Amino acid sequence: MGDFQKERLAMVEEQLRRRDIYDPRVLGAMAKVSRQSFVPADYQAAAYEDRPLPIGEGQTISQPYMVAVMTQSLELKGKERVLEIGTGSGYQTAILADLSQVVFTVERIPTLIQKAQMTLEALGYRNIFFLTGDGTKGWQEKAPFEGIIVTAGAPEIPKTLLSQLAEGGRLVIPVGPRYTQTLYKVTRQGSRFQEDDITGCVFVPLLGDYGWKEE
Ligand code: SAM
């Protein structure tokens, strides 16, 4: 496997910086993390293309730009505890782990989280904790979190996740109908939750007790 350095830097310039990604820490992490390590062998040549890719089990690794927008919206400075719902390939997890103190990641499909954990450990990450289960319930024992990111589309914002947000903390989540959503950033201000919409998006469904019911 080549190191894809040229493709990675071109992705950062053309797909991120030329759009609206300006946080130098986010740009730096995305210029560093080897996205090709997180995609199946058949798709490695396409790892830096401007689109999501299949990772098995009917799931996807998100488009690089979407990973960047969501991460930038969390406003990470380096000291945060972050909860991620939807580990998938583990690529977004790696970006979060580079930019915060500790990441707690939850995935409902065992084969995906096992593979993601192997990849992340092989890359040397030691600040990530993994849980297999329904992430719509959050991870109560580890709360509160300064950042929560949900990488699957929800019918509405799960109250469980709002209750696990620290004061001043940010929740980034796609919300809307099953096949097209709006990305929201929710900021906790005491008992108030400020909602801002960021962009339109399309995610696989968030399935669980406080998400979509399985068909
Ligand atoms: N961020 C991931 C990456 O970089 O590869 C992509 C995540 S993929 C778009 C969404 C993931 O959310 C899928 O792996 C799916 O199985 C997972 N998911 C859906 N509902 C979930 C739930 N209730 N709890 C945990 N994970 C869930």
Tab-separated table of C-alpha atoms and ligand atoms in Angstrom:
chain	number	residue	atom	x	y	z
A	1	MET	CA	0.000	0.000	0.000
A	2	GLY	CA	1.393	3.383	-0.950
A	3	ASP	CA	1.258	6.117	1.655
A	4	PHE	CA	-1.226	8.249	-0.361
A	5	GLN	CA	0.426	11.447	0.950
A	6	LYS	CA	-0.157	13.320	-2.316
A	7	GLU	CA	-3.838	12.309	-2.509
A	8	ARG	CA	-4.364	13.188	1.154
A	9	LEU	CA	-2.919	16.706	0.837
A	10	ALA	CA	-4.901	17.297	-2.376
A	11	MET	CA	-8.072	16.232	-0.534
A	12	VAL	CA	-7.355	18.745	2.250
A	13	GLU	CA	-6.731	21.581	-0.211
A	14	GLU	CA	-9.470	20.932	-2.750
A	15	GLN	CA	-12.287	19.392	-0.737
A	16	LEU	CA	-11.804	21.086	2.647
A	17	ARG	CA	-9.842	24.353	2.599
A	18	ARG	CA	-11.431	25.502	-0.677
A	19	ARG	CA	-14.850	24.995	0.883
A	20	ASP	CA	-15.396	26.249	4.426
A	21	ILE	CA	-13.072	24.229	6.622
A	22	TYR	CA	-10.776	26.736	8.356
A	23	ASP	CA	-9.890	25.213	11.776
A	24	PRO	CA	-6.138	24.520	11.486
A	25	ARG	CA	-6.357	21.621	13.947
A	26	VAL	CA	-9.032	19.893	11.856
A	27	LEU	CA	-7.091	20.479	8.629
A	28	GLY	CA	-3.926	19.168	10.320
A	29	ALA	CA	-5.588	15.985	11.581
A	30	MET	CA	-7.119	15.267	8.188
A	31	ALA	CA	-3.754	15.820	6.528
A	32	LYS	CA	-2.269	13.249	8.906
A	33	VAL	CA	-4.716	10.352	9.321
A	34	SER	CA	-4.347	7.588	6.714
A	35	ARG	CA	-7.921	7.267	5.482
A	36	GLN	CA	-6.915	4.348	3.245
A	37	SER	CA	-6.325	2.244	6.401
A	38	PHE	CA	-10.068	2.442	7.179
A	39	VAL	CA	-11.554	1.379	3.822
A	40	PRO	CA	-11.827	-2.164	2.399
A	41	ALA	CA	-8.952	-3.194	0.083
A	42	ASP	CA	-11.130	-2.886	-3.036
A	43	TYR	CA	-11.756	0.796	-2.314
A	44	GLN	CA	-8.320	1.918	-1.169
A	45	ALA	CA	-7.557	3.645	-4.471
A	46	ALA	CA	-10.742	5.716	-3.947
A	47	ALA	CA	-10.032	6.539	-0.280
A	48	TYR	CA	-9.475	10.281	-0.916
A	49	GLU	CA	-12.340	10.833	-3.350
A	50	ASP	CA	-15.028	13.361	-2.512
A	51	ARG	CA	-17.672	10.804	-1.492
A	52	PRO	CA	-18.665	8.179	1.074
A	53	LEU	CA	-17.545	4.579	0.447
A	54	PRO	CA	-19.016	1.203	1.469
A	55	ILE	CA	-17.429	-0.484	4.509
A	56	GLY	CA	-19.617	-3.632	4.641
A	57	GLU	CA	-22.815	-4.477	6.563
A	58	GLY	CA	-24.654	-1.904	4.413
A	59	GLN	CA	-22.751	0.951	6.141
A	60	THR	CA	-20.439	3.689	4.858
A	61	ILE	CA	-17.362	5.699	5.765
A	62	SER	CA	-18.535	9.318	5.477
A	63	GLN	CA	-17.286	11.732	2.795
A	64	PRO	CA	-14.094	13.514	4.019
A	65	TYR	CA	-15.822	16.919	3.852
A	66	MET	CA	-18.667	15.718	6.096
A	67	VAL	CA	-16.162	14.366	8.642
A	68	ALA	CA	-14.426	17.762	8.593
A	69	VAL	CA	-17.625	19.850	8.927
A	70	MET	CA	-18.864	17.762	11.837
A	71	THR	CA	-15.504	17.842	13.592
A	72	GLN	CA	-15.071	21.598	13.090
A	73	SER	CA	-18.542	22.165	14.572
A	74	LEU	CA	-17.465	20.430	17.793
A	75	GLU	CA	-14.860	23.212	18.332
A	76	LEU	CA	-12.363	20.854	19.969
A	77	LYS	CA	-9.349	22.441	21.679
A	78	GLY	CA	-7.672	19.282	22.998
A	79	LYS	CA	-8.956	18.733	26.551
A	80	GLU	CA	-12.435	17.394	25.789
A	81	ARG	CA	-14.147	14.112	26.519
A	82	VAL	CA	-15.990	13.197	23.329
A	83	LEU	CA	-18.775	10.668	22.733
A	84	GLU	CA	-19.157	9.299	19.206
A	85	ILE	CA	-22.255	7.331	18.173
A	86	GLY	CA	-21.628	5.193	15.060
A	87	THR	CA	-17.981	4.066	14.991
A	88	GLY	CA	-18.321	2.587	11.492
A	89	SER	CA	-14.811	2.229	10.052
A	90	GLY	CA	-13.202	4.215	12.893
A	91	TYR	CA	-11.900	6.997	10.594
A	92	GLN	CA	-13.919	9.772	12.265
A	93	THR	CA	-12.894	8.272	15.629
A	94	ALA	CA	-9.215	8.704	14.718
A	95	ILE	CA	-9.730	12.375	13.806
A	96	LEU	CA	-11.553	12.976	17.107
A	97	ALA	CA	-8.867	11.137	19.090
A	98	ASP	CA	-6.180	13.382	17.564
A	99	LEU	CA	-8.076	16.537	18.572
A	100	SER	CA	-9.401	15.739	22.076
A	101	GLN	CA	-8.299	14.073	25.303
A	102	VAL	CA	-10.426	10.937	25.151
A	103	VAL	CA	-13.043	9.447	22.819
A	104	PHE	CA	-15.830	7.063	23.830
A	105	THR	CA	-17.242	5.414	20.710
A	106	VAL	CA	-20.382	3.273	20.387
A	107	GLU	CA	-21.366	1.048	17.443
A	108	ARG	CA	-24.290	-1.374	17.157
A	109	ILE	CA	-22.698	-3.763	14.613
A	110	PRO	CA	-20.092	-5.978	16.365
A	111	THR	CA	-18.037	-6.842	13.238
A	112	LEU	CA	-17.574	-3.143	12.408
A	113	ILE	CA	-16.490	-2.048	15.880
A	114	GLN	CA	-14.093	-4.995	16.180
A	115	LYS	CA	-12.446	-4.111	12.882
A	116	ALA	CA	-12.319	-0.407	13.764
A	117	GLN	CA	-10.710	-1.195	17.119
A	118	MET	CA	-8.041	-3.343	15.448
A	119	THR	CA	-7.269	-0.617	12.906
A	120	LEU	CA	-7.087	2.146	15.521
A	121	GLU	CA	-4.901	0.102	17.876
A	122	ALA	CA	-2.583	-0.834	15.004
A	123	LEU	CA	-2.219	2.902	14.249
A	124	GLY	CA	-1.206	3.489	17.881
A	125	TYR	CA	-4.309	5.164	19.360
A	126	ARG	CA	-4.559	4.685	23.128
A	127	ASN	CA	-7.211	7.290	24.075
A	128	ILE	CA	-10.282	5.542	22.649
A	129	PHE	CA	-12.821	3.394	24.539
A	130	PHE	CA	-15.178	1.107	22.599
A	131	LEU	CA	-18.717	-0.057	23.363
A	132	THR	CA	-20.930	-2.369	21.293
A	133	GLY	CA	-24.598	-1.475	21.648
A	134	ASP	CA	-27.361	1.040	21.047
A	135	GLY	CA	-25.745	4.480	21.020
A	136	THR	CA	-29.092	6.296	21.103
A	137	LYS	CA	-28.861	5.670	24.867
A	138	GLY	CA	-25.474	7.406	24.990
A	139	TRP	CA	-22.910	6.155	27.515
A	140	GLN	CA	-24.321	7.261	30.866
A	141	GLU	CA	-21.459	5.977	33.074
A	142	LYS	CA	-18.923	8.116	31.196
A	143	ALA	CA	-21.019	11.334	30.937
A	144	PRO	CA	-20.848	14.315	30.831
A	145	PHE	CA	-19.192	14.999	27.465
A	146	GLU	CA	-18.000	18.341	26.074
A	147	GLY	CA	-18.636	16.989	22.579
A	148	ILE	CA	-21.104	14.429	21.219
A	149	ILE	CA	-21.145	13.450	17.541
A	150	VAL	CA	-23.737	11.208	15.930
A	151	THR	CA	-22.706	9.830	12.538
A	152	ALA	CA	-26.086	8.364	11.522
A	153	GLY	CA	-29.371	10.138	10.720
A	154	ALA	CA	-31.894	10.494	13.572
A	155	PRO	CA	-35.669	11.124	13.318
A	156	GLU	CA	-35.275	13.622	16.179
A	157	ILE	CA	-32.624	14.638	18.703
A	158	PRO	CA	-32.452	11.912	21.388
A	159	LYS	CA	-33.097	13.481	24.826
A	160	THR	CA	-30.735	10.901	26.314
A	161	LEU	CA	-27.844	12.543	24.446
A	162	LEU	CA	-28.849	16.082	25.466
A	163	SER	CA	-28.841	14.975	29.103
A	164	GLN	CA	-25.255	13.664	28.736
A	165	LEU	CA	-23.921	16.954	27.348
A	166	ALA	CA	-21.680	19.027	29.675
A	167	GLU	CA	-22.437	22.711	30.321
A	168	GLY	CA	-21.313	24.591	27.176
A	169	GLY	CA	-20.927	21.253	25.356
A	170	ARG	CA	-21.772	20.735	21.657
A	171	LEU	CA	-23.827	17.942	20.058
A	172	VAL	CA	-23.526	17.508	16.281
A	173	ILE	CA	-26.218	15.333	14.726
A	174	PRO	CA	-28.014	14.783	11.388
A	175	VAL	CA	-31.792	14.990	11.938
A	176	GLY	CA	-34.694	14.563	9.527
A	177	PRO	CA	-36.523	12.074	7.316
A	178	ARG	CA	-34.937	8.722	6.635
A	179	TYR	CA	-33.227	9.569	3.316
A	180	THR	CA	-32.223	13.237	3.740
A	181	GLN	CA	-31.366	15.221	6.842
A	182	THR	CA	-30.114	18.536	8.185
A	183	LEU	CA	-26.922	18.623	10.223
A	184	TYR	CA	-27.552	20.395	13.549
A	185	LYS	CA	-25.210	21.727	16.176
A	186	VAL	CA	-26.836	21.909	19.617
A	187	THR	CA	-25.052	23.894	22.337
A	188	ARG	CA	-25.984	23.447	26.001
A	189	GLN	CA	-26.397	26.716	27.897
A	190	GLY	CA	-27.646	25.791	31.367
A	191	SER	CA	-31.115	24.358	30.914
A	192	ARG	CA	-31.335	25.855	27.370
A	193	PHE	CA	-30.245	24.098	24.188
A	194	GLN	CA	-29.317	26.420	21.311
A	195	GLU	CA	-29.924	24.756	17.923
A	196	ASP	CA	-28.096	25.886	14.760
A	197	ASP	CA	-28.395	24.207	11.381
A	198	ILE	CA	-25.155	23.709	9.503
A	199	THR	CA	-25.870	22.010	6.168
A	200	GLY	CA	-28.002	19.438	4.361
A	201	CYS	CA	-26.717	15.858	4.429
A	202	VAL	CA	-27.536	12.204	3.760
A	203	PHE	CA	-26.673	9.551	6.348
A	204	VAL	CA	-27.544	5.918	6.986
A	205	PRO	CA	-30.254	5.647	9.683
A	206	LEU	CA	-29.603	5.770	13.412
A	207	LEU	CA	-31.356	2.575	14.558
A	208	GLY	CA	-32.286	2.096	18.191
A	209	ASP	CA	-34.581	2.843	21.122
A	210	TYR	CA	-34.375	6.638	20.577
A	211	GLY	CA	-33.782	6.479	16.808
A	212	TRP	CA	-35.467	4.687	13.892
A	213	LYS	CA	-37.027	1.309	14.549
A	214	GLU	CA	-35.524	-1.578	12.561
A	215	GLU	CA	-37.760	-2.540	9.580
B	1	SAM	N1	-18.052	7.877	11.137
B	1	SAM	C1	-17.976	6.607	10.503
B	1	SAM	C2	-16.710	6.435	9.730
B	1	SAM	O1	-15.891	7.373	9.689
B	1	SAM	O2	-16.500	5.356	9.169
B	1	SAM	C3	-19.134	6.368	9.603
B	1	SAM	C4	-20.332	5.959	10.338
B	1	SAM	S1	-21.622	5.288	9.353
B	1	SAM	C5	-22.114	6.605	8.341
B	1	SAM	C6	-22.895	5.205	10.613
B	1	SAM	C7	-22.678	4.122	11.633
B	1	SAM	O3	-23.664	4.283	12.658
B	1	SAM	C8	-22.876	2.706	11.089
B	1	SAM	O4	-21.714	1.964	11.321
B	1	SAM	C9	-24.060	2.174	11.874
B	1	SAM	O5	-23.991	0.788	12.137
B	1	SAM	C10	-23.988	3.002	13.135
B	1	SAM	N2	-25.216	3.068	13.910
B	1	SAM	C11	-26.493	3.203	13.493
B	1	SAM	N3	-27.336	3.231	14.551
B	1	SAM	C12	-26.569	3.119	15.672
B	1	SAM	C13	-26.841	3.096	17.069
B	1	SAM	N4	-28.074	3.185	17.584
B	1	SAM	N5	-25.793	2.975	17.917
B	1	SAM	C14	-24.523	2.867	17.462
B	1	SAM	N6	-24.210	2.887	16.151
B	1	SAM	C15	-25.211	3.019	15.263
